[in-house]
Amino acid sequence: DTEVTQTPKHLVMGMTNKKSLKCEQHMGHRAMYWYKQKAKKPPELMFVYSYEKLSINESVPSRFSPECPNSSLLNLHLHALQPEDSALYLCASSQRADGDGNTIYFGEGSWLTVV
Amino acid sequence: GNSVTQMEGPVTLSEEAFLTINCTYTATGYPSLFWYVQYPGEGLQLLLKATKADDKGSNKGFEATYRKETTSFHLEKGSVQVSDSAVYFCALSDLTDTGRRALTFGSGTRLQVQP
């Protein structure tokens, strides 16, 4: 089972709203990731959590706030977003964040539209 | 720094044609190499991987061989189907400055297979 589950699949929010994206995996993975993908572009890394601790923040604006409540869950809290933040947000996980040959498994993504 | 270069798309083929999508990389360490596939409106699925030189990854009729001497990881399939139409991303995983592995993606190659 290599499943990463993301909810919601689609989200439309106004620039003053607060919303959250959720991600769950039950593979016993200890590394979880958020990526952002704009249309016709490759995914870009936003955050990496390793053993529930934030280990990489790729200079992401503070209107995006990640949270890792436990080893199976990863949230992305959204507040005061801009229309240019509209994108596909992909959650991913791997066994560890530092192992050789580590495979990163992606979820189906959450399509976010900011109006 | 690390980088991945893929051939420009779209690649348009007739069903049962032979497929090659070129991928070359630059890395400072000893990366693992991956091909991911993204079908329309979906997240990324791992297609195949190779973790060291001369390894061959294979899945669903697709193959790629890790060539350290040419820093390449070209994707091939002997006979494509309409259902193979998707965007294909070549990626490498290497240690970042923080000691954590992260994926570096190529720009993606769109494959269109016509009946």
Short mmCIF file of C-alpha atoms in Angstrom, two decimals:
data_model
loop_
_atom_site.label_atom_id
_atom_site.label_comp_id
_atom_site.label_asym_id
_atom_site.label_seq_id
_atom_site.Cartn_x
_atom_site.Cartn_y
_atom_site.Cartn_z
CA ASP A 1 0.00 0.00 0.00
CA THR A 2 1.64 3.23 -1.17
CA GLU A 3 -1.22 5.62 -0.57
CA VAL A 4 -1.07 9.25 0.43
CA THR A 5 -4.54 10.73 0.90
CA GLN A 6 -5.25 14.43 0.49
CA THR A 7 -8.39 16.42 1.29
CA PRO A 8 -10.11 18.37 -0.06
CA LYS A 9 -9.56 17.56 -3.72
CA HIS A 10 -10.77 21.03 -4.73
CA LEU A 11 -10.89 24.23 -2.70
CA VAL A 12 -12.02 27.72 -3.66
CA MET A 13 -11.26 30.44 -1.14
CA GLY A 14 -11.36 34.20 -0.91
CA MET A 15 -8.30 36.27 -0.10
CA THR A 16 -9.52 36.92 3.46
CA ASN A 17 -10.44 33.30 4.25
CA LYS A 18 -8.63 30.82 6.44
CA LYS A 19 -8.63 27.23 5.25
CA SER A 20 -6.53 24.10 5.63
CA LEU A 21 -5.32 21.30 3.38
CA LYS A 22 -4.96 17.89 4.98
CA CYS A 23 -2.75 14.92 4.18
CA GLU A 24 -2.59 11.45 5.67
CA GLN A 25 -0.40 8.38 5.17
CA HIS A 26 -0.39 5.03 6.95
CA MET A 27 2.81 3.59 5.52
CA GLY A 28 4.85 4.30 8.64
CA HIS A 29 6.80 6.97 6.79
CA ARG A 30 8.66 9.48 8.95
CA ALA A 31 9.18 12.18 6.31
CA MET A 32 6.38 14.23 4.80
CA TYR A 33 6.46 17.00 2.21
CA TRP A 34 4.41 19.78 0.69
CA TYR A 35 4.97 20.68 -2.96
CA LYS A 36 3.30 23.37 -5.07
CA GLN A 37 2.68 22.83 -8.78
CA LYS A 38 1.59 25.54 -11.20
CA ALA A 39 0.08 24.64 -14.55
CA LYS A 40 2.53 23.07 -17.00
CA LYS A 41 5.37 23.32 -14.49
CA PRO A 42 7.15 20.75 -12.33
CA PRO A 43 6.39 20.55 -8.60
CA GLU A 44 8.32 22.92 -6.35
CA LEU A 45 9.29 21.93 -2.83
CA MET A 46 7.73 24.02 -0.04
CA PHE A 47 8.32 22.17 3.24
CA VAL A 48 9.88 18.97 4.56
CA TYR A 49 9.03 17.38 7.89
CA SER A 50 11.32 14.74 9.30
CA TYR A 51 10.18 12.86 12.42
CA GLU A 52 7.43 15.46 12.91
CA LYS A 53 9.92 18.33 12.92
CA LEU A 54 10.17 20.96 10.20
CA SER A 55 13.54 20.45 8.55
CA ILE A 56 13.24 22.39 5.29
CA ASN A 57 11.30 25.58 4.57
CA GLU A 58 12.02 26.75 1.04
CA SER A 59 11.49 30.44 1.83
CA VAL A 60 7.74 30.03 1.66
CA PRO A 61 5.64 33.13 2.59
CA SER A 62 4.15 33.06 6.08
CA ARG A 63 0.61 32.97 4.68
CA PHE A 64 1.35 29.25 4.28
CA SER A 65 1.76 27.54 7.66
CA PRO A 66 2.54 23.83 7.86
CA GLU A 67 1.72 21.62 10.80
CA CYS A 68 2.58 17.99 11.54
CA PRO A 69 0.37 16.83 14.45
CA ASN A 70 1.72 13.27 14.35
CA SER A 71 3.71 10.96 12.11
CA SER A 72 0.69 10.17 9.90
CA LEU A 73 -0.77 13.63 9.40
CA LEU A 74 0.38 16.79 7.68
CA ASN A 75 -1.62 19.98 7.37
CA LEU A 76 -1.12 23.17 5.42
CA HIS A 77 -2.91 26.16 6.90
CA LEU A 78 -3.78 28.92 4.47
CA HIS A 79 -4.50 32.54 5.36
CA ALA A 80 -4.68 35.76 3.35
CA LEU A 81 -3.66 34.08 0.11
CA GLN A 82 -3.25 35.85 -3.21
CA PRO A 83 -4.72 34.80 -6.57
CA GLU A 84 -1.21 33.83 -7.74
CA ASP A 85 -1.20 31.15 -5.01
CA SER A 86 -3.77 29.22 -7.04
CA ALA A 87 -2.12 25.89 -7.88
CA LEU A 88 -2.11 22.15 -7.25
CA TYR A 89 -0.74 21.40 -3.80
CA LEU A 90 0.83 17.99 -3.52
CA CYS A 91 1.56 16.14 -0.32
CA ALA A 92 4.17 13.39 -0.33
CA SER A 93 5.86 11.01 2.07
CA SER A 94 8.92 8.77 2.28
CA GLN A 95 10.38 6.36 4.80
CA ARG A 96 12.98 8.87 5.88
CA ALA A 97 14.19 12.25 4.70
CA ASP A 98 17.84 11.27 4.51
CA GLY A 99 18.11 7.70 3.27
CA ASP A 100 19.74 6.47 0.11
CA GLY A 101 17.32 5.49 -2.61
CA ASN A 102 14.45 6.90 -0.62
CA THR A 103 11.29 6.87 -2.74
CA ILE A 104 8.90 9.78 -2.34
CA TYR A 105 5.23 8.90 -2.85
CA PHE A 106 2.75 11.59 -3.83
CA GLY A 107 -0.93 12.08 -3.16
CA GLU A 108 -3.48 13.09 -5.78
CA GLY A 109 -3.19 16.73 -4.80
CA SER A 110 -5.53 19.51 -3.74
CA TRP A 111 -6.53 22.00 -6.42
CA LEU A 112 -6.63 25.44 -4.83
CA THR A 113 -8.27 28.47 -6.45
CA VAL A 114 -7.96 31.85 -4.72
CA VAL A 115 -10.55 34.40 -5.79
CA GLY B 1 23.75 22.74 -7.62
CA ASN B 2 21.58 19.91 -8.89
CA SER B 3 19.59 20.10 -12.10
CA VAL B 4 17.62 17.86 -14.46
CA THR B 5 17.15 18.53 -18.16
CA GLN B 6 14.42 16.85 -20.18
CA MET B 7 13.62 17.01 -23.84
CA GLU B 8 11.02 19.59 -24.83
CA GLY B 9 7.55 18.34 -25.56
CA PRO B 10 4.98 17.62 -26.61
CA VAL B 11 6.01 14.29 -28.05
CA THR B 12 3.33 12.97 -30.38
CA LEU B 13 3.40 9.30 -31.38
CA SER B 14 1.10 6.80 -32.99
CA GLU B 15 -0.03 3.80 -31.00
CA GLU B 16 2.57 0.97 -30.90
CA ALA B 17 5.43 3.35 -31.73
CA PHE B 18 8.73 3.28 -29.82
CA LEU B 19 9.17 5.94 -27.16
CA THR B 20 12.31 7.64 -25.92
CA ILE B 21 12.26 10.63 -23.58
CA ASN B 22 15.73 11.97 -22.88
CA CYS B 23 16.83 13.02 -19.42
CA THR B 24 20.26 14.22 -18.28
CA TYR B 25 21.26 15.42 -14.87
CA THR B 26 23.87 17.37 -12.95
CA ALA B 27 24.45 16.47 -9.32
CA THR B 28 27.09 17.14 -6.71
CA GLY B 29 26.67 13.82 -4.91
CA TYR B 30 25.44 10.33 -5.76
CA PRO B 31 21.79 10.81 -6.57
CA SER B 32 18.96 8.35 -7.00
CA LEU B 33 17.00 8.83 -10.20
CA PHE B 34 13.27 8.60 -10.78
CA TRP B 35 10.62 8.86 -13.45
CA TYR B 36 7.20 10.07 -12.34
CA VAL B 37 4.07 10.19 -14.49
CA GLN B 38 1.20 12.65 -14.14
CA TYR B 39 -2.07 11.86 -15.88
CA PRO B 40 -4.44 14.77 -16.61
CA GLY B 41 -5.98 16.20 -13.45
CA GLU B 42 -4.08 13.84 -11.15
CA GLY B 43 -1.08 13.80 -8.82
CA LEU B 44 2.31 12.24 -9.52
CA GLN B 45 2.77 8.49 -9.66
CA LEU B 46 6.14 6.84 -9.35
CA LEU B 47 6.87 5.03 -12.60
CA LEU B 48 10.35 3.62 -11.93
CA LYS B 49 13.58 4.35 -10.14
CA ALA B 50 17.29 3.49 -10.04
CA THR B 51 19.57 4.07 -7.08
CA LYS B 52 23.07 3.48 -8.46
CA ALA B 53 25.05 3.44 -11.68
CA ASP B 54 24.06 0.76 -14.24
CA ASP B 55 20.82 -0.02 -12.39
CA LYS B 56 17.84 -0.48 -14.68
CA GLY B 57 14.41 0.53 -13.44
CA SER B 58 11.37 -0.96 -15.16
CA ASN B 59 7.59 -0.89 -14.77
CA LYS B 60 4.57 -1.31 -17.05
CA GLY B 61 6.81 -1.80 -20.09
CA PHE B 62 8.84 1.35 -19.40
CA GLU B 63 12.57 1.13 -18.76
CA ALA B 64 15.40 3.48 -17.87
CA THR B 65 19.06 2.80 -17.12
CA TYR B 66 21.19 4.91 -14.77
CA ARG B 67 24.22 5.90 -16.88
CA LYS B 68 26.79 7.67 -14.74
CA GLU B 69 29.29 8.12 -17.58
CA THR B 70 26.78 10.14 -19.63
CA THR B 71 24.79 11.43 -16.60
CA SER B 72 21.60 10.23 -18.25
CA PHE B 73 18.43 8.34 -17.37
CA HIS B 74 16.46 8.11 -20.61
CA LEU B 75 12.95 6.65 -20.51
CA GLU B 76 12.01 4.05 -23.14
CA LYS B 77 9.01 1.95 -24.05
CA GLY B 78 8.82 -0.42 -26.96
CA SER B 79 5.16 0.04 -27.86
CA VAL B 80 3.12 2.94 -26.50
CA GLN B 81 -0.63 2.94 -25.96
CA VAL B 82 -3.17 5.77 -25.96
CA SER B 83 -3.44 5.28 -22.19
CA ASP B 84 0.24 6.29 -21.84
CA SER B 85 -0.66 9.88 -22.75
CA ALA B 86 0.51 11.94 -19.78
CA VAL B 87 3.28 14.23 -18.58
CA TYR B 88 6.51 12.47 -17.61
CA PHE B 89 8.91 13.99 -15.08
CA CYS B 90 12.49 12.93 -14.60
CA ALA B 91 13.79 13.65 -11.10
CA LEU B 92 16.83 13.15 -8.92
CA SER B 93 17.09 12.81 -5.18
CA ASP B 94 20.22 14.08 -3.50
CA LEU B 95 21.26 15.42 -0.11
CA THR B 96 20.64 19.12 0.45
CA ASP B 97 22.73 21.40 2.63
CA THR B 98 20.54 20.41 5.58
CA GLY B 99 21.37 16.73 5.21
CA ARG B 100 17.90 15.95 3.98
CA ARG B 101 17.10 14.47 0.59
CA ALA B 102 14.91 16.46 -1.75
CA LEU B 103 13.68 15.87 -5.29
CA THR B 104 14.84 18.04 -8.15
CA PHE B 105 12.49 17.75 -11.12
CA GLY B 106 12.97 18.27 -14.80
CA SER B 107 10.50 20.49 -16.61
CA GLY B 108 8.33 17.55 -17.71
CA THR B 109 7.61 16.10 -21.15
CA ARG B 110 4.05 15.80 -22.41
CA LEU B 111 3.41 12.60 -24.38
CA GLN B 112 0.43 12.39 -26.70
CA VAL B 113 -0.33 9.00 -28.22
CA GLN B 114 -2.76 8.92 -31.13
CA PRO B 115 -4.83 5.85 -32.08
#
